[in-house]
Short mmCIF file of N, CA and C in Angstrom, two decimals:
data_model
loop_
_atom_site.label_atom_id
_atom_site.label_comp_id
_atom_site.label_asym_id
_atom_site.label_seq_id
_atom_site.Cartn_x
_atom_site.Cartn_y
_atom_site.Cartn_z
N UNK A 1 48.32 77.53 -62.93
CA UNK A 1 48.69 76.18 -63.33
C UNK A 1 49.01 75.31 -62.12
N UNK A 2 49.69 75.90 -61.12
CA UNK A 2 50.02 75.16 -59.91
C UNK A 2 48.75 74.76 -59.17
N UNK A 3 47.79 75.67 -59.10
CA UNK A 3 46.51 75.37 -58.44
C UNK A 3 45.77 74.25 -59.18
N UNK A 4 45.74 74.32 -60.48
CA UNK A 4 45.09 73.28 -61.27
C UNK A 4 45.78 71.93 -61.07
N UNK A 5 47.09 71.95 -60.98
CA UNK A 5 47.84 70.70 -60.78
C UNK A 5 47.50 70.10 -59.41
N UNK A 6 47.40 70.98 -58.38
CA UNK A 6 47.05 70.48 -57.03
C UNK A 6 45.63 69.93 -57.02
N UNK A 7 44.70 70.64 -57.66
CA UNK A 7 43.31 70.17 -57.72
C UNK A 7 43.25 68.83 -58.46
N UNK A 8 43.97 68.73 -59.55
CA UNK A 8 44.00 67.48 -60.32
C UNK A 8 44.59 66.35 -59.48
N UNK A 9 45.67 66.63 -58.73
CA UNK A 9 46.31 65.61 -57.88
C UNK A 9 45.35 65.18 -56.77
N UNK A 10 44.68 66.10 -56.13
CA UNK A 10 43.74 65.76 -55.05
C UNK A 10 42.53 65.00 -55.60
N UNK A 11 42.09 65.38 -56.76
CA UNK A 11 40.98 64.66 -57.40
C UNK A 11 41.39 63.21 -57.67
N UNK A 12 42.61 63.02 -58.17
CA UNK A 12 43.11 61.67 -58.43
C UNK A 12 43.20 60.88 -57.13
N UNK A 13 43.71 61.51 -56.07
CA UNK A 13 43.82 60.85 -54.77
C UNK A 13 42.44 60.45 -54.23
N UNK A 14 41.48 61.37 -54.37
CA UNK A 14 40.12 61.07 -53.92
C UNK A 14 39.51 59.93 -54.72
N UNK A 15 39.75 59.91 -56.01
CA UNK A 15 39.23 58.83 -56.86
C UNK A 15 39.87 57.50 -56.45
N UNK A 16 41.19 57.51 -56.18
CA UNK A 16 41.88 56.30 -55.73
C UNK A 16 41.33 55.83 -54.39
N UNK A 17 41.15 56.77 -53.46
CA UNK A 17 40.62 56.42 -52.14
C UNK A 17 39.20 55.87 -52.26
N UNK A 18 38.41 56.47 -53.13
CA UNK A 18 37.04 56.00 -53.35
C UNK A 18 37.04 54.59 -53.93
N UNK A 19 37.95 54.30 -54.85
CA UNK A 19 38.05 52.96 -55.44
C UNK A 19 38.46 51.94 -54.38
N UNK A 20 39.44 52.30 -53.55
CA UNK A 20 39.86 51.39 -52.47
C UNK A 20 38.71 51.14 -51.50
N UNK A 21 37.97 52.18 -51.20
CA UNK A 21 36.82 52.05 -50.29
C UNK A 21 35.76 51.12 -50.89
N UNK A 22 35.48 51.25 -52.18
CA UNK A 22 34.52 50.38 -52.84
C UNK A 22 34.99 48.93 -52.79
N UNK A 23 36.29 48.71 -53.03
CA UNK A 23 36.84 47.35 -52.97
C UNK A 23 36.75 46.78 -51.56
N UNK A 24 37.03 47.61 -50.56
CA UNK A 24 36.95 47.16 -49.17
C UNK A 24 35.51 46.80 -48.80
N UNK A 25 34.57 47.60 -49.25
CA UNK A 25 33.15 47.32 -48.97
C UNK A 25 32.75 46.00 -49.63
N UNK A 26 33.18 45.79 -50.87
CA UNK A 26 32.87 44.53 -51.56
C UNK A 26 33.50 43.35 -50.84
N UNK A 27 34.74 43.50 -50.38
CA UNK A 27 35.41 42.43 -49.63
C UNK A 27 34.67 42.13 -48.34
N UNK A 28 34.24 43.16 -47.64
CA UNK A 28 33.51 42.96 -46.38
C UNK A 28 32.18 42.27 -46.61
N UNK A 29 31.48 42.65 -47.68
CA UNK A 29 30.21 42.00 -48.00
C UNK A 29 30.42 40.53 -48.31
N UNK A 30 31.47 40.23 -49.07
CA UNK A 30 31.77 38.84 -49.40
C UNK A 30 32.12 38.05 -48.14
N UNK A 31 32.93 38.64 -47.27
CA UNK A 31 33.29 38.00 -46.01
C UNK A 31 32.06 37.78 -45.12
N UNK A 32 31.17 38.76 -45.10
CA UNK A 32 29.95 38.64 -44.31
C UNK A 32 29.06 37.52 -44.86
N UNK A 33 28.97 37.43 -46.18
CA UNK A 33 28.16 36.36 -46.80
C UNK A 33 28.76 34.99 -46.48
N UNK A 34 30.09 34.88 -46.53
CA UNK A 34 30.75 33.62 -46.18
C UNK A 34 30.51 33.27 -44.72
N UNK A 35 30.61 34.26 -43.84
CA UNK A 35 30.38 34.03 -42.42
C UNK A 35 28.95 33.59 -42.17
N UNK A 36 28.02 34.23 -42.85
CA UNK A 36 26.60 33.87 -42.72
C UNK A 36 26.38 32.43 -43.18
N UNK A 37 27.00 32.06 -44.31
CA UNK A 37 26.86 30.70 -44.82
C UNK A 37 27.42 29.70 -43.82
N UNK A 38 28.61 29.98 -43.28
CA UNK A 38 29.24 29.07 -42.33
C UNK A 38 28.43 28.94 -41.04
N UNK A 39 27.76 30.00 -40.64
CA UNK A 39 26.96 29.97 -39.42
C UNK A 39 25.72 29.09 -39.57
N UNK A 40 25.23 28.94 -40.79
CA UNK A 40 23.98 28.23 -41.02
C UNK A 40 24.12 26.93 -41.79
N UNK A 41 25.36 26.53 -42.12
CA UNK A 41 25.53 25.33 -42.93
C UNK A 41 26.59 24.41 -42.35
N UNK A 42 26.41 23.14 -42.62
CA UNK A 42 27.36 22.11 -42.21
C UNK A 42 28.57 22.18 -43.16
N UNK A 43 29.76 22.26 -42.59
CA UNK A 43 30.96 22.43 -43.42
C UNK A 43 31.29 21.18 -44.23
N UNK A 44 30.89 20.00 -43.79
CA UNK A 44 31.21 18.78 -44.50
C UNK A 44 30.28 18.55 -45.70
N UNK A 45 28.99 18.65 -45.48
CA UNK A 45 28.01 18.29 -46.52
C UNK A 45 27.47 19.48 -47.29
N UNK A 46 27.61 20.67 -46.74
CA UNK A 46 27.02 21.85 -47.36
C UNK A 46 25.54 22.00 -47.09
N UNK A 47 24.96 21.02 -46.40
CA UNK A 47 23.55 21.12 -46.03
C UNK A 47 23.38 22.16 -44.93
N UNK A 48 22.15 22.57 -44.72
CA UNK A 48 21.86 23.44 -43.59
C UNK A 48 22.22 22.72 -42.30
N UNK A 49 22.45 23.50 -41.24
CA UNK A 49 22.74 22.90 -39.93
C UNK A 49 21.50 22.99 -39.04
N UNK A 50 21.65 22.58 -37.80
CA UNK A 50 20.53 22.56 -36.85
C UNK A 50 19.90 23.95 -36.69
N UNK A 51 20.73 24.98 -36.60
CA UNK A 51 20.23 26.34 -36.41
C UNK A 51 19.36 26.77 -37.59
N UNK A 52 19.84 26.57 -38.81
CA UNK A 52 19.07 26.94 -39.99
C UNK A 52 17.79 26.12 -40.07
N UNK A 53 17.89 24.82 -39.78
CA UNK A 53 16.71 23.96 -39.86
C UNK A 53 15.63 24.42 -38.89
N UNK A 54 16.02 24.74 -37.67
CA UNK A 54 15.03 25.20 -36.68
C UNK A 54 14.36 26.49 -37.14
N UNK A 55 15.15 27.40 -37.70
CA UNK A 55 14.58 28.66 -38.19
C UNK A 55 13.61 28.40 -39.34
N UNK A 56 14.00 27.51 -40.27
CA UNK A 56 13.12 27.19 -41.40
C UNK A 56 11.84 26.51 -40.91
N UNK A 57 11.98 25.62 -39.95
CA UNK A 57 10.82 24.92 -39.41
C UNK A 57 9.88 25.89 -38.70
N UNK A 58 10.43 26.78 -37.89
CA UNK A 58 9.60 27.79 -37.20
C UNK A 58 8.87 28.66 -38.22
N UNK A 59 9.58 29.05 -39.27
CA UNK A 59 8.97 29.89 -40.31
C UNK A 59 7.80 29.17 -40.97
N UNK A 60 8.00 27.90 -41.32
CA UNK A 60 6.93 27.14 -41.97
C UNK A 60 5.78 26.91 -41.01
N UNK A 61 6.07 26.64 -39.76
CA UNK A 61 4.99 26.44 -38.79
C UNK A 61 4.16 27.72 -38.65
N UNK A 62 4.82 28.86 -38.74
CA UNK A 62 4.11 30.13 -38.68
C UNK A 62 3.30 30.36 -39.94
N UNK A 63 3.90 30.10 -41.11
CA UNK A 63 3.19 30.26 -42.39
C UNK A 63 2.03 29.30 -42.48
N UNK A 64 2.24 28.09 -42.03
CA UNK A 64 1.21 27.06 -42.14
C UNK A 64 -0.03 27.42 -41.32
N UNK A 65 0.12 28.31 -40.35
CA UNK A 65 -1.04 28.70 -39.55
C UNK A 65 -2.10 29.35 -40.44
N UNK A 66 -1.67 29.96 -41.54
CA UNK A 66 -2.61 30.57 -42.47
C UNK A 66 -3.30 29.50 -43.32
N UNK A 67 -2.55 28.48 -43.72
CA UNK A 67 -3.09 27.37 -44.52
C UNK A 67 -3.04 26.11 -43.68
N UNK A 68 -4.15 25.70 -43.11
CA UNK A 68 -4.13 24.53 -42.22
C UNK A 68 -3.87 23.22 -42.97
N UNK A 69 -2.60 22.94 -43.17
CA UNK A 69 -2.19 21.72 -43.87
C UNK A 69 -1.07 21.08 -43.06
N UNK A 70 -1.17 19.81 -42.74
CA UNK A 70 -0.12 19.20 -41.95
C UNK A 70 1.19 19.07 -42.73
N UNK A 71 2.27 19.06 -41.99
CA UNK A 71 3.58 18.85 -42.57
C UNK A 71 4.29 17.79 -41.76
N UNK A 72 5.42 17.31 -42.27
CA UNK A 72 6.14 16.23 -41.60
C UNK A 72 7.56 16.66 -41.28
N UNK A 73 7.99 16.28 -40.09
CA UNK A 73 9.39 16.39 -39.72
C UNK A 73 9.95 14.98 -39.66
N UNK A 74 11.02 14.73 -40.39
CA UNK A 74 11.64 13.40 -40.41
C UNK A 74 13.01 13.49 -39.76
N UNK A 75 13.31 12.54 -38.92
CA UNK A 75 14.61 12.46 -38.26
C UNK A 75 15.27 11.18 -38.76
N UNK A 76 16.45 11.32 -39.35
CA UNK A 76 17.15 10.19 -39.97
C UNK A 76 18.46 9.93 -39.23
N UNK A 77 18.66 8.68 -38.85
CA UNK A 77 19.92 8.27 -38.23
C UNK A 77 20.47 7.09 -39.02
N UNK A 78 21.76 7.16 -39.37
CA UNK A 78 22.36 6.07 -40.13
C UNK A 78 22.73 4.93 -39.20
N UNK A 79 22.29 3.75 -39.53
CA UNK A 79 22.59 2.55 -38.75
C UNK A 79 23.91 1.96 -39.25
N UNK A 80 24.79 1.63 -38.32
CA UNK A 80 26.06 1.02 -38.69
C UNK A 80 27.12 2.01 -39.12
N UNK A 81 26.88 3.30 -38.95
CA UNK A 81 27.86 4.29 -39.38
C UNK A 81 29.14 4.26 -38.54
N UNK A 82 29.00 3.99 -37.25
CA UNK A 82 30.18 3.93 -36.38
C UNK A 82 31.14 2.86 -36.87
N UNK A 83 30.63 1.74 -37.35
CA UNK A 83 31.48 0.67 -37.86
C UNK A 83 32.27 1.13 -39.10
N UNK A 84 31.65 1.97 -39.92
CA UNK A 84 32.35 2.50 -41.09
C UNK A 84 33.54 3.35 -40.64
N UNK A 85 33.30 4.23 -39.67
CA UNK A 85 34.40 5.06 -39.13
C UNK A 85 35.47 4.20 -38.48
N UNK A 86 35.04 3.17 -37.75
CA UNK A 86 36.00 2.32 -37.03
C UNK A 86 36.87 1.50 -37.98
N UNK A 87 36.27 1.00 -39.07
CA UNK A 87 37.03 0.13 -39.97
C UNK A 87 37.74 0.90 -41.09
N UNK A 88 37.08 1.92 -41.62
CA UNK A 88 37.66 2.65 -42.76
C UNK A 88 38.32 3.95 -42.39
N UNK A 89 38.05 4.43 -41.19
CA UNK A 89 38.59 5.71 -40.77
C UNK A 89 37.60 6.84 -41.03
N UNK A 90 37.90 7.97 -40.42
CA UNK A 90 36.98 9.11 -40.52
C UNK A 90 36.90 9.69 -41.93
N UNK A 91 37.97 9.57 -42.70
CA UNK A 91 37.91 10.10 -44.07
C UNK A 91 36.89 9.32 -44.89
N UNK A 92 36.83 8.01 -44.72
CA UNK A 92 35.84 7.19 -45.41
C UNK A 92 34.44 7.55 -44.90
N UNK A 93 34.31 7.69 -43.59
CA UNK A 93 33.03 8.08 -43.01
C UNK A 93 32.55 9.43 -43.52
N UNK A 94 33.48 10.39 -43.62
CA UNK A 94 33.11 11.72 -44.13
C UNK A 94 32.65 11.65 -45.58
N UNK A 95 33.36 10.90 -46.39
CA UNK A 95 32.96 10.76 -47.80
C UNK A 95 31.60 10.07 -47.93
N UNK A 96 31.36 9.09 -47.08
CA UNK A 96 30.06 8.42 -47.09
C UNK A 96 28.95 9.39 -46.69
N UNK A 97 29.20 10.20 -45.66
CA UNK A 97 28.21 11.19 -45.24
C UNK A 97 27.90 12.18 -46.36
N UNK A 98 28.93 12.63 -47.06
CA UNK A 98 28.73 13.57 -48.17
C UNK A 98 27.89 12.93 -49.27
N UNK A 99 28.19 11.67 -49.57
CA UNK A 99 27.46 10.95 -50.61
C UNK A 99 26.00 10.77 -50.23
N UNK A 100 25.77 10.32 -49.02
CA UNK A 100 24.38 10.09 -48.58
C UNK A 100 23.63 11.41 -48.48
N UNK A 101 24.29 12.46 -48.01
CA UNK A 101 23.64 13.78 -47.92
C UNK A 101 23.17 14.23 -49.30
N UNK A 102 24.01 14.06 -50.31
CA UNK A 102 23.63 14.47 -51.67
C UNK A 102 22.46 13.63 -52.17
N UNK A 103 22.48 12.34 -51.88
CA UNK A 103 21.39 11.47 -52.33
C UNK A 103 20.08 11.81 -51.63
N UNK A 104 20.16 12.11 -50.35
CA UNK A 104 18.94 12.50 -49.62
C UNK A 104 18.38 13.81 -50.17
N UNK A 105 19.26 14.76 -50.42
CA UNK A 105 18.83 16.06 -50.97
C UNK A 105 18.12 15.85 -52.31
N UNK A 106 18.61 14.91 -53.11
CA UNK A 106 18.01 14.66 -54.42
C UNK A 106 16.62 14.03 -54.33
N UNK A 107 16.29 13.44 -53.20
CA UNK A 107 14.97 12.82 -53.02
C UNK A 107 13.87 13.85 -52.75
N UNK A 108 14.27 15.06 -52.37
CA UNK A 108 13.31 16.04 -51.87
C UNK A 108 12.70 16.90 -52.96
N UNK A 109 11.48 17.32 -52.69
CA UNK A 109 10.82 18.31 -53.55
C UNK A 109 11.47 19.67 -53.29
N UNK A 110 11.38 20.60 -54.23
CA UNK A 110 12.04 21.91 -54.06
C UNK A 110 11.67 22.66 -52.79
N UNK A 111 10.44 22.49 -52.31
CA UNK A 111 10.04 23.24 -51.12
C UNK A 111 10.42 22.54 -49.80
N UNK A 112 10.88 21.30 -49.88
CA UNK A 112 11.30 20.58 -48.68
C UNK A 112 12.69 21.02 -48.26
N UNK A 113 13.04 20.81 -47.00
CA UNK A 113 14.34 21.23 -46.46
C UNK A 113 15.01 20.06 -45.77
N UNK A 114 16.35 20.06 -45.84
CA UNK A 114 17.14 19.03 -45.17
C UNK A 114 18.30 19.68 -44.46
N UNK A 115 18.69 19.07 -43.33
CA UNK A 115 19.83 19.58 -42.57
C UNK A 115 20.59 18.40 -41.98
N UNK A 116 21.88 18.60 -41.83
CA UNK A 116 22.67 17.63 -41.06
C UNK A 116 22.74 18.20 -39.65
N UNK A 117 22.21 17.42 -38.72
CA UNK A 117 22.15 17.89 -37.34
C UNK A 117 23.47 17.64 -36.61
N UNK A 118 24.27 16.74 -37.13
CA UNK A 118 25.54 16.40 -36.50
C UNK A 118 25.76 14.91 -36.62
N UNK A 119 27.01 14.49 -36.59
CA UNK A 119 27.32 13.08 -36.68
C UNK A 119 26.67 12.46 -37.89
N UNK A 120 25.88 11.43 -37.67
CA UNK A 120 25.19 10.74 -38.77
C UNK A 120 23.68 10.97 -38.71
N UNK A 121 23.28 12.13 -38.22
CA UNK A 121 21.86 12.46 -38.08
C UNK A 121 21.47 13.58 -39.03
N UNK A 122 20.33 13.38 -39.66
CA UNK A 122 19.78 14.36 -40.59
C UNK A 122 18.33 14.64 -40.20
N UNK A 123 17.87 15.82 -40.55
CA UNK A 123 16.46 16.16 -40.34
C UNK A 123 15.91 16.68 -41.66
N UNK A 124 14.65 16.35 -41.90
CA UNK A 124 13.99 16.78 -43.13
C UNK A 124 12.66 17.41 -42.76
N UNK A 125 12.37 18.51 -43.39
CA UNK A 125 11.07 19.16 -43.28
C UNK A 125 10.36 18.94 -44.60
N UNK A 126 9.28 18.18 -44.56
CA UNK A 126 8.53 17.91 -45.77
C UNK A 126 7.21 18.66 -45.70
N UNK A 127 7.12 19.71 -46.49
CA UNK A 127 5.88 20.48 -46.52
C UNK A 127 5.12 20.24 -47.82
N UNK A 128 5.67 19.37 -48.67
CA UNK A 128 4.99 19.04 -49.93
C UNK A 128 4.21 17.73 -49.75
N UNK A 129 3.11 17.63 -50.45
CA UNK A 129 2.34 16.39 -50.48
C UNK A 129 1.45 16.17 -49.27
N UNK A 130 0.48 15.28 -49.44
CA UNK A 130 -0.44 14.96 -48.34
C UNK A 130 0.27 14.10 -47.28
N UNK A 131 -0.08 14.34 -46.04
CA UNK A 131 0.54 13.60 -44.93
C UNK A 131 -0.49 12.68 -44.30
N UNK A 132 -0.10 11.53 -43.85
CA UNK A 132 1.25 11.00 -43.68
C UNK A 132 1.78 10.21 -44.87
N UNK A 133 0.99 10.03 -45.92
CA UNK A 133 1.43 9.16 -47.02
C UNK A 133 2.71 9.65 -47.68
N UNK A 134 2.89 10.96 -47.84
CA UNK A 134 4.10 11.48 -48.49
C UNK A 134 5.34 11.22 -47.64
N UNK A 135 5.23 11.41 -46.34
CA UNK A 135 6.40 11.21 -45.48
C UNK A 135 6.75 9.73 -45.36
N UNK A 136 5.74 8.86 -45.38
CA UNK A 136 6.00 7.41 -45.33
C UNK A 136 6.74 6.99 -46.61
N UNK A 137 6.28 7.50 -47.76
CA UNK A 137 6.93 7.17 -49.03
C UNK A 137 8.37 7.69 -49.04
N UNK A 138 8.58 8.90 -48.51
CA UNK A 138 9.93 9.46 -48.46
C UNK A 138 10.82 8.64 -47.53
N UNK A 139 10.30 8.24 -46.38
CA UNK A 139 11.08 7.43 -45.44
C UNK A 139 11.50 6.12 -46.08
N UNK A 140 10.60 5.51 -46.83
CA UNK A 140 10.95 4.25 -47.52
C UNK A 140 12.06 4.46 -48.54
N UNK A 141 12.02 5.59 -49.27
CA UNK A 141 13.08 5.90 -50.23
C UNK A 141 14.40 6.15 -49.51
N UNK A 142 14.35 6.84 -48.39
CA UNK A 142 15.57 7.13 -47.61
C UNK A 142 16.21 5.83 -47.16
N UNK A 143 15.40 4.92 -46.64
CA UNK A 143 15.93 3.63 -46.17
C UNK A 143 16.56 2.87 -47.34
N UNK A 144 15.91 2.90 -48.49
CA UNK A 144 16.45 2.21 -49.67
C UNK A 144 17.77 2.84 -50.14
N UNK A 145 17.81 4.17 -50.20
CA UNK A 145 19.03 4.86 -50.66
C UNK A 145 20.18 4.62 -49.69
N UNK A 146 19.92 4.72 -48.40
CA UNK A 146 20.99 4.54 -47.41
C UNK A 146 21.53 3.12 -47.43
N UNK A 147 20.67 2.15 -47.68
CA UNK A 147 21.08 0.74 -47.62
C UNK A 147 21.86 0.30 -48.86
N UNK A 148 21.86 1.11 -49.90
CA UNK A 148 22.56 0.72 -51.12
C UNK A 148 24.07 0.73 -50.88
N UNK A 149 24.75 -0.42 -51.03
CA UNK A 149 26.20 -0.48 -50.78
C UNK A 149 26.96 0.48 -51.69
N UNK A 150 28.05 1.03 -51.15
CA UNK A 150 28.86 1.99 -51.90
C UNK A 150 30.33 1.62 -51.76
N UNK A 151 31.10 2.05 -52.73
CA UNK A 151 32.54 1.91 -52.64
C UNK A 151 33.11 3.29 -52.37
N UNK A 152 33.80 3.43 -51.24
CA UNK A 152 34.37 4.71 -50.85
C UNK A 152 35.86 4.50 -50.59
N UNK A 153 36.68 5.14 -51.40
CA UNK A 153 38.14 5.02 -51.28
C UNK A 153 38.58 3.55 -51.21
N UNK A 154 37.98 2.73 -52.04
CA UNK A 154 38.36 1.33 -52.08
C UNK A 154 37.72 0.47 -51.00
N UNK A 155 36.92 1.06 -50.16
CA UNK A 155 36.22 0.32 -49.11
C UNK A 155 34.77 0.11 -49.54
N UNK A 156 34.31 -1.11 -49.48
CA UNK A 156 32.89 -1.37 -49.71
C UNK A 156 32.17 -1.15 -48.39
N UNK A 157 31.27 -0.19 -48.39
CA UNK A 157 30.57 0.16 -47.15
C UNK A 157 29.07 0.04 -47.35
N UNK A 158 28.42 -0.31 -46.28
CA UNK A 158 26.96 -0.39 -46.29
C UNK A 158 26.45 0.03 -44.92
N UNK A 159 25.47 0.87 -44.94
CA UNK A 159 24.82 1.30 -43.70
C UNK A 159 23.32 1.15 -43.92
N UNK A 160 22.60 1.36 -42.88
CA UNK A 160 21.15 1.39 -42.97
C UNK A 160 20.68 2.75 -42.48
N UNK A 161 19.39 2.91 -42.40
CA UNK A 161 18.83 4.16 -41.88
C UNK A 161 17.58 3.86 -41.07
N UNK A 162 17.47 4.54 -39.96
CA UNK A 162 16.24 4.53 -39.18
C UNK A 162 15.62 5.91 -39.32
N UNK A 163 14.32 5.95 -39.59
CA UNK A 163 13.66 7.22 -39.84
C UNK A 163 12.46 7.35 -38.91
N UNK A 164 12.40 8.46 -38.23
CA UNK A 164 11.25 8.79 -37.40
C UNK A 164 10.48 9.92 -38.06
N UNK A 165 9.17 9.86 -37.96
CA UNK A 165 8.32 10.87 -38.60
C UNK A 165 7.41 11.49 -37.55
N UNK A 166 7.34 12.80 -37.58
CA UNK A 166 6.38 13.53 -36.75
C UNK A 166 5.49 14.34 -37.69
N UNK A 167 4.21 14.08 -37.65
CA UNK A 167 3.25 14.84 -38.45
C UNK A 167 2.70 15.93 -37.54
N UNK A 168 2.75 17.15 -38.00
CA UNK A 168 2.30 18.26 -37.16
C UNK A 168 1.31 19.12 -37.93
N UNK A 169 0.29 19.53 -37.23
CA UNK A 169 -0.68 20.48 -37.77
C UNK A 169 -0.28 21.87 -37.31
N UNK A 170 -0.50 22.87 -38.12
CA UNK A 170 -0.11 24.24 -37.77
C UNK A 170 -0.61 24.64 -36.38
N UNK A 171 0.26 25.30 -35.65
CA UNK A 171 -0.09 25.81 -34.34
C UNK A 171 0.00 24.81 -33.21
N UNK A 172 0.26 23.53 -33.51
CA UNK A 172 0.31 22.52 -32.46
C UNK A 172 1.61 22.55 -31.67
N UNK A 173 2.73 22.61 -32.38
CA UNK A 173 4.04 22.47 -31.75
C UNK A 173 5.00 23.51 -32.29
N UNK A 174 6.07 23.75 -31.51
CA UNK A 174 7.14 24.59 -32.03
C UNK A 174 8.21 23.70 -32.66
N UNK A 175 9.23 24.30 -33.25
CA UNK A 175 10.26 23.55 -33.98
C UNK A 175 10.96 22.55 -33.08
N UNK A 176 11.29 22.94 -31.88
CA UNK A 176 12.00 22.05 -30.96
C UNK A 176 11.16 20.81 -30.64
N UNK A 177 9.87 21.01 -30.43
CA UNK A 177 8.98 19.89 -30.11
C UNK A 177 8.82 18.95 -31.31
N UNK A 178 8.75 19.51 -32.52
CA UNK A 178 8.65 18.66 -33.72
C UNK A 178 9.89 17.80 -33.84
N UNK A 179 11.08 18.41 -33.65
CA UNK A 179 12.32 17.64 -33.72
C UNK A 179 12.36 16.55 -32.66
N UNK A 180 11.92 16.89 -31.46
CA UNK A 180 11.93 15.91 -30.37
C UNK A 180 11.00 14.74 -30.68
N UNK A 181 9.81 15.03 -31.20
CA UNK A 181 8.86 13.97 -31.56
C UNK A 181 9.42 13.08 -32.67
N UNK A 182 10.02 13.70 -33.67
CA UNK A 182 10.61 12.91 -34.77
C UNK A 182 11.79 12.09 -34.28
N UNK A 183 12.57 12.65 -33.37
CA UNK A 183 13.71 11.93 -32.78
C UNK A 183 13.22 10.72 -31.99
N UNK A 184 12.19 10.90 -31.18
CA UNK A 184 11.63 9.79 -30.42
C UNK A 184 11.07 8.71 -31.35
N UNK A 185 10.42 9.14 -32.43
CA UNK A 185 9.89 8.17 -33.41
C UNK A 185 11.02 7.42 -34.08
N UNK A 186 12.15 8.11 -34.33
CA UNK A 186 13.30 7.45 -34.94
C UNK A 186 13.86 6.38 -33.99
N UNK A 187 13.98 6.70 -32.72
CA UNK A 187 14.48 5.70 -31.76
C UNK A 187 13.53 4.52 -31.65
N UNK A 188 12.25 4.77 -31.75
CA UNK A 188 11.28 3.68 -31.74
C UNK A 188 11.47 2.80 -32.98
N UNK A 189 11.68 3.43 -34.13
CA UNK A 189 11.91 2.68 -35.36
C UNK A 189 13.20 1.88 -35.26
N UNK A 190 14.24 2.48 -34.71
CA UNK A 190 15.54 1.82 -34.57
C UNK A 190 15.43 0.60 -33.65
N UNK A 191 14.69 0.72 -32.57
CA UNK A 191 14.59 -0.39 -31.63
C UNK A 191 13.74 -1.54 -32.18
N UNK A 192 12.82 -1.21 -33.10
CA UNK A 192 11.98 -2.28 -33.66
C UNK A 192 12.56 -2.77 -34.97
#
C-alpha cells in the first residue's frame, strides 16, 4: 500500500509538472507571436512596417518573375501633417494617422499590401489590376481620401497627400530600388 501511495503521488506530481510545462510552452508561443507581430508591424496603426513591406515586396518580385506582369509601388506622404501636430498636438496627429491608415487599407484589394514607413509616410504594393491605370486610379482615391476634412478630438483637421508611383516589371529592380523610385516620384509630385 505504501508503494502504491508513492507511485500515485509521483504520478500526480508528474501530471502536475506536465501541465505546468504545457502552460509554459503555450505562454512562450503566445509571447513569441506577439514579439513577431511587434517586429513587423507599426504599433500606432497596426499596419505592416518597413521591414515587413520590404520582405513582402521582395517576395512578390520573386514570384512575379514566373508571371511577367508589372506591379506598382506607391509612396504616400501626407501634406500638411506637421501643422496638425503643431496645432493640435501629437495625440491629434496620432489619431489622424490611425484614421487615414484605416481608410487607405480599405481602398486596397485583398492581394495588395500597405505599410507605414514612419512619420506620415506610407507605402503600398499594388499587384492587382493592369498597370499603370490601376495605380493611377488608386493614387487619385488616396488623394481624395486624405483631403477629406476630419474632426479629431474636437479639432477640424485637413491634410493632403502626395503620391509617387513606380511601375516595375519582374526582375528589373529589388525592393529597395522600387521604394527609392516611388519615393523620388512622390517628391516630384509634391514639388509640382
